JSON list of C-alpha atoms in Angstrom, two decimals:
[
{"chain": "A", "resi": 1, "resn": "MET", "atom": "CA", "xyz": [10.50, 50.17, -28.26]},
{"chain": "A", "resi": 2, "resn": "LYS", "atom": "CA", "xyz": [6.75, 49.92, -27.47]},
{"chain": "A", "resi": 3, "resn": "LYS", "atom": "CA", "xyz": [6.39, 47.20, -30.09]},
{"chain": "A", "resi": 4, "resn": "GLU", "atom": "CA", "xyz": [9.03, 45.07, -28.32]},
{"chain": "A", "resi": 5, "resn": "ILE", "atom": "CA", "xyz": [7.29, 45.46, -24.95]},
{"chain": "A", "resi": 6, "resn": "TYR", "atom": "CA", "xyz": [3.88, 44.50, -26.38]},
{"chain": "A", "resi": 7, "resn": "GLY", "atom": "CA", "xyz": [5.43, 41.60, -28.29]},
{"chain": "A", "resi": 8, "resn": "GLY", "atom": "CA", "xyz": [7.07, 40.24, -25.11]},
{"chain": "A", "resi": 9, "resn": "ALA", "atom": "CA", "xyz": [3.86, 40.66, -23.14]},
{"chain": "A", "resi": 10, "resn": "GLY", "atom": "CA", "xyz": [1.90, 38.91, -25.90]},
{"chain": "A", "resi": 11, "resn": "ILE", "atom": "CA", "xyz": [4.28, 35.96, -25.88]},
{"chain": "A", "resi": 12, "resn": "ALA", "atom": "CA", "xyz": [4.07, 35.71, -22.08]},
{"chain": "A", "resi": 13, "resn": "LEU", "atom": "CA", "xyz": [0.26, 35.87, -22.19]},
{"chain": "A", "resi": 14, "resn": "ALA", "atom": "CA", "xyz": [0.12, 33.22, -24.93]},
{"chain": "A", "resi": 15, "resn": "LEU", "atom": "CA", "xyz": [2.43, 30.98, -22.89]},
{"chain": "A", "resi": 16, "resn": "ILE", "atom": "CA", "xyz": [0.19, 31.35, -19.80]},
{"chain": "A", "resi": 17, "resn": "VAL", "atom": "CA", "xyz": [-2.93, 30.53, -21.84]},
{"chain": "A", "resi": 18, "resn": "ILE", "atom": "CA", "xyz": [-1.27, 27.43, -23.32]},
{"chain": "A", "resi": 19, "resn": "LEU", "atom": "CA", "xyz": [-0.09, 26.22, -19.91]},
{"chain": "A", "resi": 20, "resn": "ALA", "atom": "CA", "xyz": [-3.55, 26.80, -18.45]},
{"chain": "A", "resi": 21, "resn": "ALA", "atom": "CA", "xyz": [-5.20, 24.90, -21.31]},
{"chain": "A", "resi": 22, "resn": "PHE", "atom": "CA", "xyz": [-2.94, 21.89, -20.85]},
{"chain": "A", "resi": 23, "resn": "GLY", "atom": "CA", "xyz": [-3.36, 22.01, -17.05]},
{"chain": "A", "resi": 24, "resn": "THR", "atom": "CA", "xyz": [-7.16, 22.10, -17.25]},
{"chain": "A", "resi": 25, "resn": "PHE", "atom": "CA", "xyz": [-7.79, 18.46, -18.15]},
{"chain": "A", "resi": 26, "resn": "TYR", "atom": "CA", "xyz": [-6.75, 15.25, -16.47]},
{"chain": "A", "resi": 27, "resn": "LYS", "atom": "CA", "xyz": [-7.54, 11.61, -17.13]},
{"chain": "A", "resi": 28, "resn": "VAL", "atom": "CA", "xyz": [-8.47, 8.97, -14.57]},
{"chain": "A", "resi": 29, "resn": "ASP", "atom": "CA", "xyz": [-7.81, 5.42, -15.78]},
{"chain": "A", "resi": 30, "resn": "ALA", "atom": "CA", "xyz": [-10.04, 2.42, -15.11]},
{"chain": "A", "resi": 31, "resn": "GLY", "atom": "CA", "xyz": [-9.65, 1.18, -11.55]},
{"chain": "A", "resi": 32, "resn": "GLU", "atom": "CA", "xyz": [-8.34, 4.52, -10.30]},
{"chain": "A", "resi": 33, "resn": "TYR", "atom": "CA", "xyz": [-9.82, 7.46, -8.45]},
{"chain": "A", "resi": 34, "resn": "ALA", "atom": "CA", "xyz": [-8.75, 11.08, -8.47]},
{"chain": "A", "resi": 35, "resn": "VAL", "atom": "CA", "xyz": [-9.01, 13.14, -5.32]},
{"chain": "A", "resi": 36, "resn": "VAL", "atom": "CA", "xyz": [-9.02, 16.79, -6.35]},
{"chain": "A", "resi": 37, "resn": "LYS", "atom": "CA", "xyz": [-7.51, 19.28, -3.95]},
{"chain": "A", "resi": 38, "resn": "ARG", "atom": "CA", "xyz": [-7.98, 23.01, -4.36]},
{"chain": "A", "resi": 39, "resn": "VAL", "atom": "CA", "xyz": [-5.23, 24.91, -2.63]},
{"chain": "A", "resi": 40, "resn": "GLY", "atom": "CA", "xyz": [-4.71, 21.91, -0.34]},
{"chain": "A", "resi": 41, "resn": "ASN", "atom": "CA", "xyz": [-8.38, 21.28, 0.53]},
{"chain": "A", "resi": 42, "resn": "VAL", "atom": "CA", "xyz": [-10.24, 18.26, -0.88]},
{"chain": "A", "resi": 43, "resn": "VAL", "atom": "CA", "xyz": [-13.07, 19.32, -3.19]},
{"chain": "A", "resi": 44, "resn": "GLY", "atom": "CA", "xyz": [-14.12, 15.96, -4.63]},
{"chain": "A", "resi": 45, "resn": "THR", "atom": "CA", "xyz": [-13.38, 12.43, -5.77]},
{"chain": "A", "resi": 46, "resn": "TYR", "atom": "CA", "xyz": [-13.80, 11.37, -9.36]},
{"chain": "A", "resi": 47, "resn": "GLY", "atom": "CA", "xyz": [-13.82, 7.99, -11.09]},
{"chain": "A", "resi": 48, "resn": "PRO", "atom": "CA", "xyz": [-12.55, 6.95, -14.53]},
{"chain": "A", "resi": 49, "resn": "GLY", "atom": "CA", "xyz": [-12.83, 9.41, -17.39]},
{"chain": "A", "resi": 50, "resn": "LEU", "atom": "CA", "xyz": [-11.65, 12.82, -18.58]},
{"chain": "A", "resi": 51, "resn": "HIS", "atom": "CA", "xyz": [-12.18, 15.62, -16.06]},
{"chain": "A", "resi": 52, "resn": "MET", "atom": "CA", "xyz": [-11.50, 19.33, -15.72]},
{"chain": "A", "resi": 53, "resn": "LYS", "atom": "CA", "xyz": [-9.75, 21.24, -12.96]},
{"chain": "A", "resi": 54, "resn": "ILE", "atom": "CA", "xyz": [-8.80, 24.85, -12.34]},
{"chain": "A", "resi": 55, "resn": "PRO", "atom": "CA", "xyz": [-5.20, 25.31, -13.52]},
{"chain": "A", "resi": 56, "resn": "PHE", "atom": "CA", "xyz": [-2.68, 26.45, -10.89]},
{"chain": "A", "resi": 57, "resn": "PHE", "atom": "CA", "xyz": [-5.24, 25.99, -8.06]},
{"chain": "A", "resi": 58, "resn": "ASP", "atom": "CA", "xyz": [-6.36, 22.36, -8.33]},
{"chain": "A", "resi": 59, "resn": "ASP", "atom": "CA", "xyz": [-4.25, 19.25, -8.00]},
{"chain": "A", "resi": 60, "resn": "ALA", "atom": "CA", "xyz": [-5.53, 15.75, -8.84]},
{"chain": "A", "resi": 61, "resn": "VAL", "atom": "CA", "xyz": [-4.09, 13.02, -6.61]},
{"chain": "A", "resi": 62, "resn": "MET", "atom": "CA", "xyz": [-4.46, 9.59, -8.24]},
{"chain": "A", "resi": 63, "resn": "VAL", "atom": "CA", "xyz": [-5.32, 6.61, -6.02]},
{"chain": "A", "resi": 64, "resn": "ASP", "atom": "CA", "xyz": [-5.19, 3.04, -7.28]},
{"chain": "A", "resi": 65, "resn": "GLY", "atom": "CA", "xyz": [-8.52, 1.36, -6.52]},
{"chain": "A", "resi": 66, "resn": "LYS", "atom": "CA", "xyz": [-7.55, -2.05, -7.88]},
{"chain": "A", "resi": 67, "resn": "VAL", "atom": "CA", "xyz": [-6.38, -4.99, -5.80]},
{"chain": "A", "resi": 68, "resn": "GLN", "atom": "CA", "xyz": [-2.77, -4.41, -4.79]},
{"chain": "A", "resi": 69, "resn": "THR", "atom": "CA", "xyz": [-0.25, -7.01, -3.65]},
{"chain": "A", "resi": 70, "resn": "VAL", "atom": "CA", "xyz": [2.44, -6.64, -1.03]},
{"chain": "A", "resi": 71, "resn": "SER", "atom": "CA", "xyz": [5.02, -9.42, -1.15]},
{"chain": "A", "resi": 72, "resn": "PHE", "atom": "CA", "xyz": [7.55, -10.32, 1.48]},
{"chain": "A", "resi": 73, "resn": "THR", "atom": "CA", "xyz": [9.61, -12.80, -0.51]},
{"chain": "A", "resi": 74, "resn": "GLY", "atom": "CA", "xyz": [13.27, -13.42, -1.29]},
{"chain": "A", "resi": 75, "resn": "GLU", "atom": "CA", "xyz": [15.41, -10.71, 0.27]},
{"chain": "A", "resi": 76, "resn": "GLU", "atom": "CA", "xyz": [12.27, -8.91, 1.48]},
{"chain": "A", "resi": 77, "resn": "ARG", "atom": "CA", "xyz": [11.10, -11.81, 3.66]},
{"chain": "A", "resi": 78, "resn": "LEU", "atom": "CA", "xyz": [10.15, -11.07, 7.25]},
{"chain": "A", "resi": 79, "resn": "SER", "atom": "CA", "xyz": [12.33, -12.06, 10.15]},
{"chain": "A", "resi": 80, "resn": "GLY", "atom": "CA", "xyz": [10.76, -12.81, 13.50]},
{"chain": "A", "resi": 81, "resn": "ALA", "atom": "CA", "xyz": [10.67, -15.27, 16.34]},
{"chain": "A", "resi": 82, "resn": "SER", "atom": "CA", "xyz": [8.46, -18.17, 17.28]},
{"chain": "A", "resi": 83, "resn": "LYS", "atom": "CA", "xyz": [6.91, -18.67, 20.72]},
{"chain": "A", "resi": 84, "resn": "ASP", "atom": "CA", "xyz": [9.89, -20.84, 21.68]},
{"chain": "A", "resi": 85, "resn": "LEU", "atom": "CA", "xyz": [12.25, -18.03, 20.54]},
{"chain": "A", "resi": 86, "resn": "GLN", "atom": "CA", "xyz": [13.47, -19.71, 17.36]},
{"chain": "A", "resi": 87, "resn": "ASP", "atom": "CA", "xyz": [14.43, -17.33, 14.55]},
{"chain": "A", "resi": 88, "resn": "VAL", "atom": "CA", "xyz": [11.99, -17.61, 11.65]},
{"chain": "A", "resi": 89, "resn": "TRP", "atom": "CA", "xyz": [11.92, -16.06, 8.19]},
{"chain": "A", "resi": 90, "resn": "ILE", "atom": "CA", "xyz": [8.47, -15.84, 6.69]},
{"chain": "A", "resi": 91, "resn": "GLN", "atom": "CA", "xyz": [7.64, -15.26, 3.05]},
{"chain": "A", "resi": 92, "resn": "ALA", "atom": "CA", "xyz": [4.10, -14.03, 2.46]},
{"chain": "A", "resi": 93, "resn": "ASN", "atom": "CA", "xyz": [1.84, -12.32, -0.07]},
{"chain": "A", "resi": 94, "resn": "VAL", "atom": "CA", "xyz": [-1.06, -10.08, 0.91]},
{"chain": "A", "resi": 95, "resn": "ASN", "atom": "CA", "xyz": [-3.75, -8.62, -1.38]},
{"chain": "A", "resi": 96, "resn": "TYR", "atom": "CA", "xyz": [-5.82, -5.59, -0.40]},
{"chain": "A", "resi": 97, "resn": "PHE", "atom": "CA", "xyz": [-7.52, -2.54, -1.89]},
{"chain": "A", "resi": 98, "resn": "VAL", "atom": "CA", "xyz": [-8.55, 0.87, -0.64]},
{"chain": "A", "resi": 99, "resn": "ASN", "atom": "CA", "xyz": [-12.14, 1.36, 0.52]},
{"chain": "A", "resi": 100, "resn": "PRO", "atom": "CA", "xyz": [-13.74, 3.44, -2.27]},
{"chain": "A", "resi": 101, "resn": "GLN", "atom": "CA", "xyz": [-15.96, 5.26, 0.25]},
{"chain": "A", "resi": 102, "resn": "SER", "atom": "CA", "xyz": [-12.91, 6.37, 2.23]},
{"chain": "A", "resi": 103, "resn": "ILE", "atom": "CA", "xyz": [-10.55, 7.54, -0.49]},
{"chain": "A", "resi": 104, "resn": "GLU", "atom": "CA", "xyz": [-10.78, 11.23, 0.47]},
{"chain": "A", "resi": 105, "resn": "LYS", "atom": "CA", "xyz": [-10.08, 10.37, 4.11]},
{"chain": "A", "resi": 106, "resn": "ILE", "atom": "CA", "xyz": [-7.10, 8.18, 3.12]},
{"chain": "A", "resi": 107, "resn": "VAL", "atom": "CA", "xyz": [-5.55, 10.93, 0.98]},
{"chain": "A", "resi": 108, "resn": "THR", "atom": "CA", "xyz": [-6.22, 13.58, 3.63]},
{"chain": "A", "resi": 109, "resn": "THR", "atom": "CA", "xyz": [-4.88, 11.46, 6.49]},
{"chain": "A", "resi": 110, "resn": "TYR", "atom": "CA", "xyz": [-1.97, 9.59, 4.89]},
{"chain": "A", "resi": 111, "resn": "GLY", "atom": "CA", "xyz": [-1.31, 11.33, 1.58]},
{"chain": "A", "resi": 112, "resn": "GLU", "atom": "CA", "xyz": [-0.08, 9.42, -1.44]},
{"chain": "A", "resi": 113, "resn": "THR", "atom": "CA", "xyz": [2.23, 7.28, 0.68]},
{"chain": "A", "resi": 114, "resn": "TYR", "atom": "CA", "xyz": [-0.52, 5.32, 2.45]},
{"chain": "A", "resi": 115, "resn": "ARG", "atom": "CA", "xyz": [1.05, 2.03, 1.38]},
{"chain": "A", "resi": 116, "resn": "GLU", "atom": "CA", "xyz": [4.40, 2.82, 3.01]},
{"chain": "A", "resi": 117, "resn": "ARG", "atom": "CA", "xyz": [2.90, 4.60, 6.02]},
{"chain": "A", "resi": 118, "resn": "VAL", "atom": "CA", "xyz": [0.02, 2.24, 6.83]},
{"chain": "A", "resi": 119, "resn": "VAL", "atom": "CA", "xyz": [-0.30, -0.95, 4.82]},
{"chain": "A", "resi": 120, "resn": "THR", "atom": "CA", "xyz": [3.25, -2.33, 4.99]},
{"chain": "A", "resi": 121, "resn": "PRO", "atom": "CA", "xyz": [3.70, -1.70, 8.75]},
{"chain": "A", "resi": 122, "resn": "VAL", "atom": "CA", "xyz": [0.29, -3.28, 9.47]},
{"chain": "A", "resi": 123, "resn": "LEU", "atom": "CA", "xyz": [1.21, -6.38, 7.50]},
{"chain": "A", "resi": 124, "resn": "ILE", "atom": "CA", "xyz": [4.65, -6.71, 9.10]},
{"chain": "A", "resi": 125, "resn": "ASN", "atom": "CA", "xyz": [3.28, -6.29, 12.63]},
{"chain": "A", "resi": 126, "resn": "SER", "atom": "CA", "xyz": [0.38, -8.70, 12.06]},
{"chain": "A", "resi": 127, "resn": "ILE", "atom": "CA", "xyz": [2.56, -11.46, 10.65]},
{"chain": "A", "resi": 128, "resn": "LYS", "atom": "CA", "xyz": [5.29, -11.09, 13.28]},
{"chain": "A", "resi": 129, "resn": "ALA", "atom": "CA", "xyz": [2.84, -10.86, 16.19]},
{"chain": "A", "resi": 130, "resn": "THR", "atom": "CA", "xyz": [0.97, -13.94, 15.02]},
{"chain": "A", "resi": 131, "resn": "SER", "atom": "CA", "xyz": [4.13, -16.00, 14.48]},
{"chain": "A", "resi": 132, "resn": "ALA", "atom": "CA", "xyz": [5.16, -15.25, 18.07]},
{"chain": "A", "resi": 133, "resn": "GLN", "atom": "CA", "xyz": [2.04, -17.11, 19.26]},
{"chain": "A", "resi": 134, "resn": "TYR", "atom": "CA", "xyz": [3.23, -20.42, 17.77]},
{"chain": "A", "resi": 135, "resn": "THR", "atom": "CA", "xyz": [6.20, -22.65, 18.52]},
{"chain": "A", "resi": 136, "resn": "ALA", "atom": "CA", "xyz": [8.56, -23.46, 15.67]},
{"chain": "A", "resi": 137, "resn": "GLU", "atom": "CA", "xyz": [6.96, -26.89, 15.37]},
{"chain": "A", "resi": 138, "resn": "GLU", "atom": "CA", "xyz": [3.42, -25.45, 15.36]},
{"chain": "A", "resi": 139, "resn": "LEU", "atom": "CA", "xyz": [4.30, -23.06, 12.56]},
{"chain": "A", "resi": 140, "resn": "VAL", "atom": "CA", "xyz": [4.79, -26.16, 10.42]},
{"chain": "A", "resi": 141, "resn": "THR", "atom": "CA", "xyz": [2.11, -28.49, 11.80]},
{"chain": "A", "resi": 142, "resn": "LYS", "atom": "CA", "xyz": [-0.57, -25.80, 12.20]},
{"chain": "A", "resi": 143, "resn": "ARG", "atom": "CA", "xyz": [0.29, -23.75, 9.13]},
{"chain": "A", "resi": 144, "resn": "ALA", "atom": "CA", "xyz": [-3.34, -23.43, 7.97]},
{"chain": "A", "resi": 145, "resn": "ASP", "atom": "CA", "xyz": [-4.36, -22.15, 11.40]},
{"chain": "A", "resi": 146, "resn": "PHE", "atom": "CA", "xyz": [-1.41, -19.74, 11.41]},
{"chain": "A", "resi": 147, "resn": "ASN", "atom": "CA", "xyz": [-2.37, -18.43, 7.96]},
{"chain": "A", "resi": 148, "resn": "SER", "atom": "CA", "xyz": [-6.02, -17.98, 9.09]},
{"chain": "A", "resi": 149, "resn": "ARG", "atom": "CA", "xyz": [-5.01, -16.03, 12.19]},
{"chain": "A", "resi": 150, "resn": "VAL", "atom": "CA", "xyz": [-2.65, -13.84, 10.16]},
{"chain": "A", "resi": 151, "resn": "ALA", "atom": "CA", "xyz": [-5.53, -13.12, 7.76]},
{"chain": "A", "resi": 152, "resn": "GLU", "atom": "CA", "xyz": [-7.90, -12.25, 10.64]},
{"chain": "A", "resi": 153, "resn": "ASN", "atom": "CA", "xyz": [-5.38, -9.88, 12.21]},
{"chain": "A", "resi": 154, "resn": "ILE", "atom": "CA", "xyz": [-4.60, -8.16, 8.91]},
{"chain": "A", "resi": 155, "resn": "LYS", "atom": "CA", "xyz": [-8.29, -7.84, 7.99]},
{"chain": "A", "resi": 156, "resn": "ALA", "atom": "CA", "xyz": [-9.18, -6.21, 11.31]},
{"chain": "A", "resi": 157, "resn": "THR", "atom": "CA", "xyz": [-6.24, -3.83, 11.32]},
{"chain": "A", "resi": 158, "resn": "LEU", "atom": "CA", "xyz": [-6.59, -2.79, 7.67]},
{"chain": "A", "resi": 159, "resn": "ALA", "atom": "CA", "xyz": [-10.31, -2.13, 8.24]},
{"chain": "A", "resi": 160, "resn": "GLN", "atom": "CA", "xyz": [-9.41, 0.33, 11.01]},
{"chain": "A", "resi": 161, "resn": "ASN", "atom": "CA", "xyz": [-7.33, 2.19, 8.41]},
{"chain": "A", "resi": 162, "resn": "ASP", "atom": "CA", "xyz": [-10.00, 2.20, 5.64]},
{"chain": "A", "resi": 163, "resn": "MET", "atom": "CA", "xyz": [-8.42, -0.58, 3.60]},
{"chain": "A", "resi": 164, "resn": "ILE", "atom": "CA", "xyz": [-10.15, -3.80, 2.57]},
{"chain": "A", "resi": 165, "resn": "PHE", "atom": "CA", "xyz": [-8.32, -7.11, 2.96]},
{"chain": "A", "resi": 166, "resn": "LYS", "atom": "CA", "xyz": [-8.75, -9.59, 0.11]},
{"chain": "A", "resi": 167, "resn": "GLU", "atom": "CA", "xyz": [-6.45, -12.53, 0.86]},
{"chain": "A", "resi": 168, "resn": "SER", "atom": "CA", "xyz": [-3.08, -13.59, 2.17]},
{"chain": "A", "resi": 169, "resn": "SER", "atom": "CA", "xyz": [-0.84, -16.58, 1.81]},
{"chain": "A", "resi": 170, "resn": "ILE", "atom": "CA", "xyz": [2.16, -17.78, 3.73]},
{"chain": "A", "resi": 171, "resn": "VAL", "atom": "CA", "xyz": [4.54, -18.86, 0.98]},
{"chain": "A", "resi": 172, "resn": "ASP", "atom": "CA", "xyz": [7.38, -20.27, 3.07]},
{"chain": "A", "resi": 173, "resn": "ILE", "atom": "CA", "xyz": [8.67, -20.46, 6.62]},
{"chain": "A", "resi": 174, "resn": "ALA", "atom": "CA", "xyz": [12.40, -20.94, 7.13]},
{"chain": "A", "resi": 175, "resn": "TYR", "atom": "CA", "xyz": [14.43, -21.38, 10.30]},
{"chain": "A", "resi": 176, "resn": "SER", "atom": "CA", "xyz": [17.98, -20.56, 11.27]},
{"chain": "A", "resi": 177, "resn": "PRO", "atom": "CA", "xyz": [20.63, -22.91, 9.84]},
{"chain": "A", "resi": 178, "resn": "GLU", "atom": "CA", "xyz": [21.46, -24.11, 13.35]},
{"chain": "A", "resi": 179, "resn": "PHE", "atom": "CA", "xyz": [17.84, -25.03, 14.12]},
{"chain": "A", "resi": 180, "resn": "THR", "atom": "CA", "xyz": [17.40, -26.71, 10.73]},
{"chain": "A", "resi": 181, "resn": "LYS", "atom": "CA", "xyz": [20.60, -28.73, 11.27]},
{"chain": "A", "resi": 182, "resn": "ALA", "atom": "CA", "xyz": [19.45, -29.80, 14.76]},
{"chain": "A", "resi": 183, "resn": "ILE", "atom": "CA", "xyz": [16.13, -31.01, 13.34]},
{"chain": "A", "resi": 184, "resn": "GLU", "atom": "CA", "xyz": [17.87, -32.93, 10.56]},
{"chain": "A", "resi": 185, "resn": "GLU", "atom": "CA", "xyz": [20.23, -34.58, 13.08]},
{"chain": "A", "resi": 186, "resn": "LYS", "atom": "CA", "xyz": [17.28, -35.50, 15.28]},
{"chain": "A", "resi": 187, "resn": "VAL", "atom": "CA", "xyz": [15.38, -37.08, 12.39]},
{"chain": "A", "resi": 188, "resn": "THR", "atom": "CA", "xyz": [18.33, -39.10, 11.05]}
]
């Protein structure tokens, strides 16, 4: 009977040691950062390489430090309105990356969902707010100016949230079928 108890305890102990050994190491790939949290509190940020952590107490949250792209194209395009209240659908691409000096703050403030909680809403609001400052005609004739103002708005707002803007491009601007038809009738 004692032998069975010791055997079961030995197996359990061996299993705990194996789990601890496998939970001790973690790898950070090139272009990523790991924010290590110990029982919920940030204890450090580490760059690429193989690192150790305390099993069962530490958790490594991976953050992509490379340039990331958010696209509003196809079915994901943005709907908005021009200054003259014409419906517009804007397709755009925006590139950004997280500020390496602020990674701990980003993880602490927004968690792993910073893209969904901060970046995407900032981009949507910046593009829609800027398009509302132009008439439908100006969105076409002053497209470069529109793109520059969108970029300025995004850059300023992302900087307030510890993200770094790289570039943006307005891929396409479409109007409602009724407006497009009216323009075509006017031209022909």
